[in-house]
Short mmCIF file of C-alpha atoms in Angstrom, two decimals:
data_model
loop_
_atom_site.label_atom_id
_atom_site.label_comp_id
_atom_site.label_asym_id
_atom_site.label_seq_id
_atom_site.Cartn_x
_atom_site.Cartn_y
_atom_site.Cartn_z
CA UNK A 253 150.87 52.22 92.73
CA UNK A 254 147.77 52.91 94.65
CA UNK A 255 146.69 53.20 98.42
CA UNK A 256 143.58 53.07 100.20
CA UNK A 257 141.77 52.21 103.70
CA UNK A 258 138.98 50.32 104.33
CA UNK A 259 137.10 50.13 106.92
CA UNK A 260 135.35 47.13 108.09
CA UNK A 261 132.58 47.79 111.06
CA UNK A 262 131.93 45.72 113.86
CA UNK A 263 129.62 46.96 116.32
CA UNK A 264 131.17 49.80 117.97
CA UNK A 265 134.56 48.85 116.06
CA UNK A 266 136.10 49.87 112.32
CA UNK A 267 138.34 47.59 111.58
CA UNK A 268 141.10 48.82 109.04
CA UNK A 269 142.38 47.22 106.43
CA UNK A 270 144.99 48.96 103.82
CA UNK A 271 144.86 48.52 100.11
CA UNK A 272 148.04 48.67 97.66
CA UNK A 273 147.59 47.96 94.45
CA UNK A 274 149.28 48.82 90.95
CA UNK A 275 147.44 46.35 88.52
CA UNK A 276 143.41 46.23 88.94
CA UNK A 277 143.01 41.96 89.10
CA UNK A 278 145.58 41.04 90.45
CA UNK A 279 146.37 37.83 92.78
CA UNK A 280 144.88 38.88 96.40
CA UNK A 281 147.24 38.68 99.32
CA UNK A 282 146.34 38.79 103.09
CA UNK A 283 148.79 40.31 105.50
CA UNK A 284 148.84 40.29 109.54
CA UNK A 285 151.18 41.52 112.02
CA UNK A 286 152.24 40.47 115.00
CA UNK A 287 151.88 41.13 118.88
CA UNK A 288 152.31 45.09 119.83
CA UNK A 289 152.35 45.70 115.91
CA UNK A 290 149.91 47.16 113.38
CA UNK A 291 150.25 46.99 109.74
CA UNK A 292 153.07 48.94 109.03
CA UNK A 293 155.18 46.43 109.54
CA UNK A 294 154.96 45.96 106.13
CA UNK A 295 154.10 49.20 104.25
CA UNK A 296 154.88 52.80 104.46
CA UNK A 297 151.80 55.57 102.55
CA UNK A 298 155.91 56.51 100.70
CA UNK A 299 155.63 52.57 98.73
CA UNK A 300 158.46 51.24 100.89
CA UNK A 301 157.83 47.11 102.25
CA UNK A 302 157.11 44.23 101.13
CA UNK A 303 153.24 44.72 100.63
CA UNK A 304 154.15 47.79 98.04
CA UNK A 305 156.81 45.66 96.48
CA UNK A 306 154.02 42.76 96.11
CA UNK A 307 151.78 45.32 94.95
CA UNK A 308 154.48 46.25 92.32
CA UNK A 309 154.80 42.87 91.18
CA UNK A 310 151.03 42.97 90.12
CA UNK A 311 150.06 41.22 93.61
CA UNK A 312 146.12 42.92 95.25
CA UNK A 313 147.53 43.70 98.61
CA UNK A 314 145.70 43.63 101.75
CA UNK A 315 147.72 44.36 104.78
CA UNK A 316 145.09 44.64 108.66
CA UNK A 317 145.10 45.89 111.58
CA UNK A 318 143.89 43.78 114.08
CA UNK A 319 141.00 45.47 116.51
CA UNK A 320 142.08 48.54 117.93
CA UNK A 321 145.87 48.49 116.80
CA UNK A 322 147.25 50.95 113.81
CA UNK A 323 144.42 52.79 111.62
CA UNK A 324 141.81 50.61 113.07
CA UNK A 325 139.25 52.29 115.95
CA UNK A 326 139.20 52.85 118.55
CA UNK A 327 142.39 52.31 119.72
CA UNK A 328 142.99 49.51 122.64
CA UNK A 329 141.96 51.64 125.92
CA UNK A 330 141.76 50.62 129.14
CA UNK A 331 137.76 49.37 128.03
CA UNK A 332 139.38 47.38 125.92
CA UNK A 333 138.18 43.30 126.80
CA UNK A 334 139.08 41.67 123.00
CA UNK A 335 142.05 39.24 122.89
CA UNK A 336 143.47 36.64 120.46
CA UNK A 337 140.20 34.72 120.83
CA UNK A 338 138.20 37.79 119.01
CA UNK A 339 141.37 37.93 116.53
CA UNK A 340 140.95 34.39 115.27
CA UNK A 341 137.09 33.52 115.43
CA UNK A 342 135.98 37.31 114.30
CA UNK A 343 138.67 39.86 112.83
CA UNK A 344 140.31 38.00 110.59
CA UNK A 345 137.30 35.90 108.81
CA UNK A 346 136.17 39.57 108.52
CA UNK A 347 139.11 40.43 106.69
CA UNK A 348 139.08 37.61 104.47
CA UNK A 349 135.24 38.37 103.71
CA UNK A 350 135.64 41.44 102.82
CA UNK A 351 138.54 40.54 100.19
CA UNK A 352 136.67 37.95 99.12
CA UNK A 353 134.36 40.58 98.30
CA UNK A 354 136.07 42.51 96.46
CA UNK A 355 138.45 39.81 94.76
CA UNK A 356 137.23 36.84 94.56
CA UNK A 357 140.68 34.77 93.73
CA UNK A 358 142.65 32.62 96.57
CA UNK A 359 144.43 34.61 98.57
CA UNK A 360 147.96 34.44 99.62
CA UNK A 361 148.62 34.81 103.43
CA UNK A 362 151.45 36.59 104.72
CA UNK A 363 152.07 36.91 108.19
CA UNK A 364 155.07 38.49 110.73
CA UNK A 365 155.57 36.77 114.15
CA UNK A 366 152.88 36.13 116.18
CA UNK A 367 150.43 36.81 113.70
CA UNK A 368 151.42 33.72 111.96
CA UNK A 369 150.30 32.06 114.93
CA UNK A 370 146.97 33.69 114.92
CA UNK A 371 146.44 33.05 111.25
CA UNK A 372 147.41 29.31 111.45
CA UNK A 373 145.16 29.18 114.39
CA UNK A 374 142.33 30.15 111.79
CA UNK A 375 142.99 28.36 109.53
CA UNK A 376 143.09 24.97 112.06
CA UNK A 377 139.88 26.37 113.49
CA UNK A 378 138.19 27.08 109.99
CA UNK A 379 139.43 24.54 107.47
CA UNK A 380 136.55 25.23 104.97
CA UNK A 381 138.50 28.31 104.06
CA UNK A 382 141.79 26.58 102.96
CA UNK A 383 140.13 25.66 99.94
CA UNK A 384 140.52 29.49 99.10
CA UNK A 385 143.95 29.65 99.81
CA UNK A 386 147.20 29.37 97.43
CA UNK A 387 149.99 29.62 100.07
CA UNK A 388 151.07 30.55 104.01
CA UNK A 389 154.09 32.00 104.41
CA UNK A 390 155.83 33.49 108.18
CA UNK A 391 158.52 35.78 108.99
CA UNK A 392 159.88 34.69 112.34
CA UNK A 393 156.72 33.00 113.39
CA UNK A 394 157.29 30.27 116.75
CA UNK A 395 154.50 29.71 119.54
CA UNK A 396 156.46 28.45 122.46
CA UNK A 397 159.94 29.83 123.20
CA UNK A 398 162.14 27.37 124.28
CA UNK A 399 165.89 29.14 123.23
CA UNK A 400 168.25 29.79 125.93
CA UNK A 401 169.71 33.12 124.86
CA UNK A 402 170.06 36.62 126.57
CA UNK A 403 167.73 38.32 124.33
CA UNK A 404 165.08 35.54 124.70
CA UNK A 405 165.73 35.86 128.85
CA UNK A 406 165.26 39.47 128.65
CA UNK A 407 162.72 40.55 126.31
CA UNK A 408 160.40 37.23 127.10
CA UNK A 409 161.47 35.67 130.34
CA UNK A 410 161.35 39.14 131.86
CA UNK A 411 159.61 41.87 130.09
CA UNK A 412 156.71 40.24 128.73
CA UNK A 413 155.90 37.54 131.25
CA UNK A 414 156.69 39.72 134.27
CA UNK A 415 157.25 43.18 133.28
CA UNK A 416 154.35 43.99 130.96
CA UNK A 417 151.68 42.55 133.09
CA UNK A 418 152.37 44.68 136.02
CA UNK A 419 152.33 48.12 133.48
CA UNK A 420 149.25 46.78 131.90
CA UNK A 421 147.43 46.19 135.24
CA UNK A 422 148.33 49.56 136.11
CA UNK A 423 147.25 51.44 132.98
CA UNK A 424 144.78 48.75 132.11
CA UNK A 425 145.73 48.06 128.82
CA UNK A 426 150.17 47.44 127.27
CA UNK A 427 150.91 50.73 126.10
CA UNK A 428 154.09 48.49 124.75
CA UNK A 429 155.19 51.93 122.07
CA UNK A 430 155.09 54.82 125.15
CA UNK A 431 157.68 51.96 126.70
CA UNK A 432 159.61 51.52 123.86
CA UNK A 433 158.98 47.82 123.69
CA UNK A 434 157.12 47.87 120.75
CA UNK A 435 155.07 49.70 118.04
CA UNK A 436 151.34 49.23 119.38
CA UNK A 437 149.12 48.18 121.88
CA UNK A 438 147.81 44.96 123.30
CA UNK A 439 144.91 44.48 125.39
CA UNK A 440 145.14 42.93 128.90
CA UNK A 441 143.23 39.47 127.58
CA UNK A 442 145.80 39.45 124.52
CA UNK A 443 148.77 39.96 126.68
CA UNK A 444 147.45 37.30 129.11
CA UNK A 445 146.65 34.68 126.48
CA UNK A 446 149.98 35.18 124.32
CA UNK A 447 151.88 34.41 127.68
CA UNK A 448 149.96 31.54 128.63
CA UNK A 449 150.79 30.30 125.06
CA UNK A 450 154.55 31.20 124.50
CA UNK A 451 155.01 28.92 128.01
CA UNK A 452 156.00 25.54 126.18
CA UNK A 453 152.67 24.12 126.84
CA UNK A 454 149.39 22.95 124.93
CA UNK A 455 148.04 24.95 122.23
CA UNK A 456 144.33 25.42 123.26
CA UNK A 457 142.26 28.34 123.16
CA UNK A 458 141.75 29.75 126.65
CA UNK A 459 138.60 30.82 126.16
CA UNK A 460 136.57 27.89 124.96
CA UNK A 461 139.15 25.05 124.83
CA UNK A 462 139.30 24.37 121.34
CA UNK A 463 142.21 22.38 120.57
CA UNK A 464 144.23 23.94 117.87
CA UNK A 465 147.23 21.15 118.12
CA UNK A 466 144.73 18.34 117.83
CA UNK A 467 142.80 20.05 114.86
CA UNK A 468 146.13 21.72 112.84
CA UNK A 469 147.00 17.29 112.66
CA UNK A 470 143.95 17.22 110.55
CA UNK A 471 145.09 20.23 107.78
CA UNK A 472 146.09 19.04 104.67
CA UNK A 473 148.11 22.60 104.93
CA UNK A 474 148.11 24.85 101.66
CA UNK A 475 152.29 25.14 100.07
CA UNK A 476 154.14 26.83 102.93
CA UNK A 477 157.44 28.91 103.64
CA UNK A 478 158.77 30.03 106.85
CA UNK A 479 161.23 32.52 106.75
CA UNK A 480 163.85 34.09 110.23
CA UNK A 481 166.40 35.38 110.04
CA UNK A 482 169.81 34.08 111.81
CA UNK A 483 170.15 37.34 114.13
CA UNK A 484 167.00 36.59 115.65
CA UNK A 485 167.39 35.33 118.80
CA UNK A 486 163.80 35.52 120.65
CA UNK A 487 160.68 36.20 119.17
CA UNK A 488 161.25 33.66 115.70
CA UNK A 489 164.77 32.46 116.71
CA UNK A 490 165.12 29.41 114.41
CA UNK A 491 164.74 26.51 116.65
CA UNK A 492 161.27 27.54 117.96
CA UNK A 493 160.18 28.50 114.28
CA UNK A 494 161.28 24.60 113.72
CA UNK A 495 158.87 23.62 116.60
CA UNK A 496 155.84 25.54 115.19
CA UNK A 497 156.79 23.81 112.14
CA UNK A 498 156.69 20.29 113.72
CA UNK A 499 153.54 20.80 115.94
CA UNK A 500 151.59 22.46 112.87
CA UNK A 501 152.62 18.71 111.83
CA UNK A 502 153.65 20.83 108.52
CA UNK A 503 156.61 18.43 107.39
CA UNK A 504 156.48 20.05 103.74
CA UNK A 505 157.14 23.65 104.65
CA UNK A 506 159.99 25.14 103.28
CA UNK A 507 162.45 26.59 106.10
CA UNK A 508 165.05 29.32 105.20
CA UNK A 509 167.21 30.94 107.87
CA UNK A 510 168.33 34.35 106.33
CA UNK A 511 172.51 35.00 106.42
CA UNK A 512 174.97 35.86 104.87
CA UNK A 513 176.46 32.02 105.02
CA UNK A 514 173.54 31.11 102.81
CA UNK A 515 173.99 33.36 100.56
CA UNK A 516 172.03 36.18 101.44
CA UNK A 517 173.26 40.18 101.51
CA UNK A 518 172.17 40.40 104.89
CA UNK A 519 172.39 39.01 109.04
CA UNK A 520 168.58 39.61 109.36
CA UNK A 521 167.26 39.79 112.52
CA UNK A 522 163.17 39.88 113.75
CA UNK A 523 161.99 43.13 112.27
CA UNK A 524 164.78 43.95 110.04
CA UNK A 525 163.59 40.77 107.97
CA UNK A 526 161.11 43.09 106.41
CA UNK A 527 162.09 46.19 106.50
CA UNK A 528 166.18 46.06 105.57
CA UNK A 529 166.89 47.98 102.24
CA UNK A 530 168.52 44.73 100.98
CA UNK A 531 165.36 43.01 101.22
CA UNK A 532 163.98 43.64 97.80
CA UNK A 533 167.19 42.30 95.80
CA UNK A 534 167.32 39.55 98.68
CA UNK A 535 164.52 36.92 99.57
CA UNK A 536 161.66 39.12 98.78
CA UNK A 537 162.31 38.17 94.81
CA UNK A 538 162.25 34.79 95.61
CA UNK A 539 159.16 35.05 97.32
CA UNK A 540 157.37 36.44 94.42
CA UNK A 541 158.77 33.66 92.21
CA UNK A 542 157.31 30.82 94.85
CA UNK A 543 154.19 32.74 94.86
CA UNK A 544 153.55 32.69 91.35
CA UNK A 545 154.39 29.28 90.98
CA UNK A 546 152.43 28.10 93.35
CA UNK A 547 148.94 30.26 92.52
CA UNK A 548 149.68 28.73 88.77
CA UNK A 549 149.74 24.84 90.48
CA UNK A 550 146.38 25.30 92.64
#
């Protein structure tokens, strides 16, 4: 298995974009984290996540890093102005270019959390590129948060509604890893934006009002899966994964709530979804399978 980064420029920016590979040819596949996140989510340079085991499977593996988070420069700063509005209409359409580029197959999309959100947004935004797409799968992926749990009152209700804006405005910028609530950066406008749109609430783009519920009724949506696990009880807790589901007006996606009551070797929770040991003799088989199956149907 191979590695390598790429680096995408955008004016002053380089956005990064990892390569994993074993078999030249292969089936491309698309990856994007979530909020305070970078790639690594789902690789390690050792071959450990599910992008290396996809790349082991004989899957060309693309995995970003959204505008100034992980390998990508700079890194969000206190200059920083970009949000989820520069996410959706410009990083990752230059992303997809460039693979396009270099394989010119449909891609698979893969996404964790609220990058599911971002690349569904895209995809309602830009339906001209669903014609080269196979599939759309999430990992704990909701928009709104609607759960009444602890976890969901703590690490939403307080922290990232209340908490996080006052450190940002102070630092000007979330340094979300120096406070140990997370593994990267987000920019003022990206924290601001994600808040307005995790309130239950219309999904419309704050900075030019597109209407991403109104245009997602339109998609005729490519074969999807939405994985969470059933320890996740906040950021993809199962019954606002549903509701992303429903308002995505998706009614063919397949839903799986990892557990050990279904059958799986594992109580997965939001991160450990993708990064457990049991993972590769668990669900991430079965993805494989459903990905191959469906790249052979389109």
């Amino acid at each position: 298995m191979q590695q390598e980064s790429i680096y995408i420029s955008d004016g002053e920016d380089q956005l990064h974009l990892r390569h994993i590979w074993k078999n030249v040819g292969g089936v491309p596949i698309f990856m994007l984290h979530g909020l305070i996140e970078n790639g690594f989510i789902f690789y390690t340079e050792k071959g450990k996540g599910l992008a290396c085991y996809l790349a082991e499977q004989g899957f060309d593996v693309y995995v970003a890093d959204l505008r100034g988070r992980g390998k990508s420069r700079p890194a969000i700063n206190s200059t920083s102005t970009f949000g989820q509005y520069e996410a959706i209409t410009r990083d990752i359409p230059l992303f997809l270019e460039k693979i396009q580029h270099l394989n010119s197959q449909k891609v698979h999309l893969i996404a964790h959390s609220w990058g599911g959100v971002l690349i569904t947004s895209f995809l309602a935004r830009y339906p001209q590129w669903l014609a080269k797409v196979h599939t759309k799968t999430c990992f704990g992926t909701k928009r709104v948060v609607t759960v009444k749990t602890f976890e969901a009152y703590f690490k939403l209700g307080l922290m990232w509604r209340y908490i996080a804006p006052i450190l940002a405005k102070k630092r000007g910028y979330f340094d979300a890893k120096k406070f140990k609530f997370g593994s990267d950066s987000e920019t003022l406008l990206s924290l601001k934006e994600s808040i307005a749109w995790v309130i239950p609430g219309q999904w419309r783009d704050q900075n030019d009002g597109f209407d991403y519920f109104l245009a997602a009724q339109n998609v005729t949506w490519p074969p999807t899966w939405h994985f969470t696990g059933i320890n996740d009880q906040a950021l993809g807790h199962k019954q606002d994964v549903k509701l992303f589901i429903d308002e995505c007006g998706n009614s063919a996606a397949k839903f799986s709530v990892l557990s050990k009551q279904a059958g799986n070797l594992a109580d997965y929770d939001h991160i450990n979804i993708l990064t457990h040991a049991q993972s590769v003799h668990d669900h991430f088989p079965k993805l494989v399978t459903w990905l191959k199956a469906q790249a052979l149907n389109s």
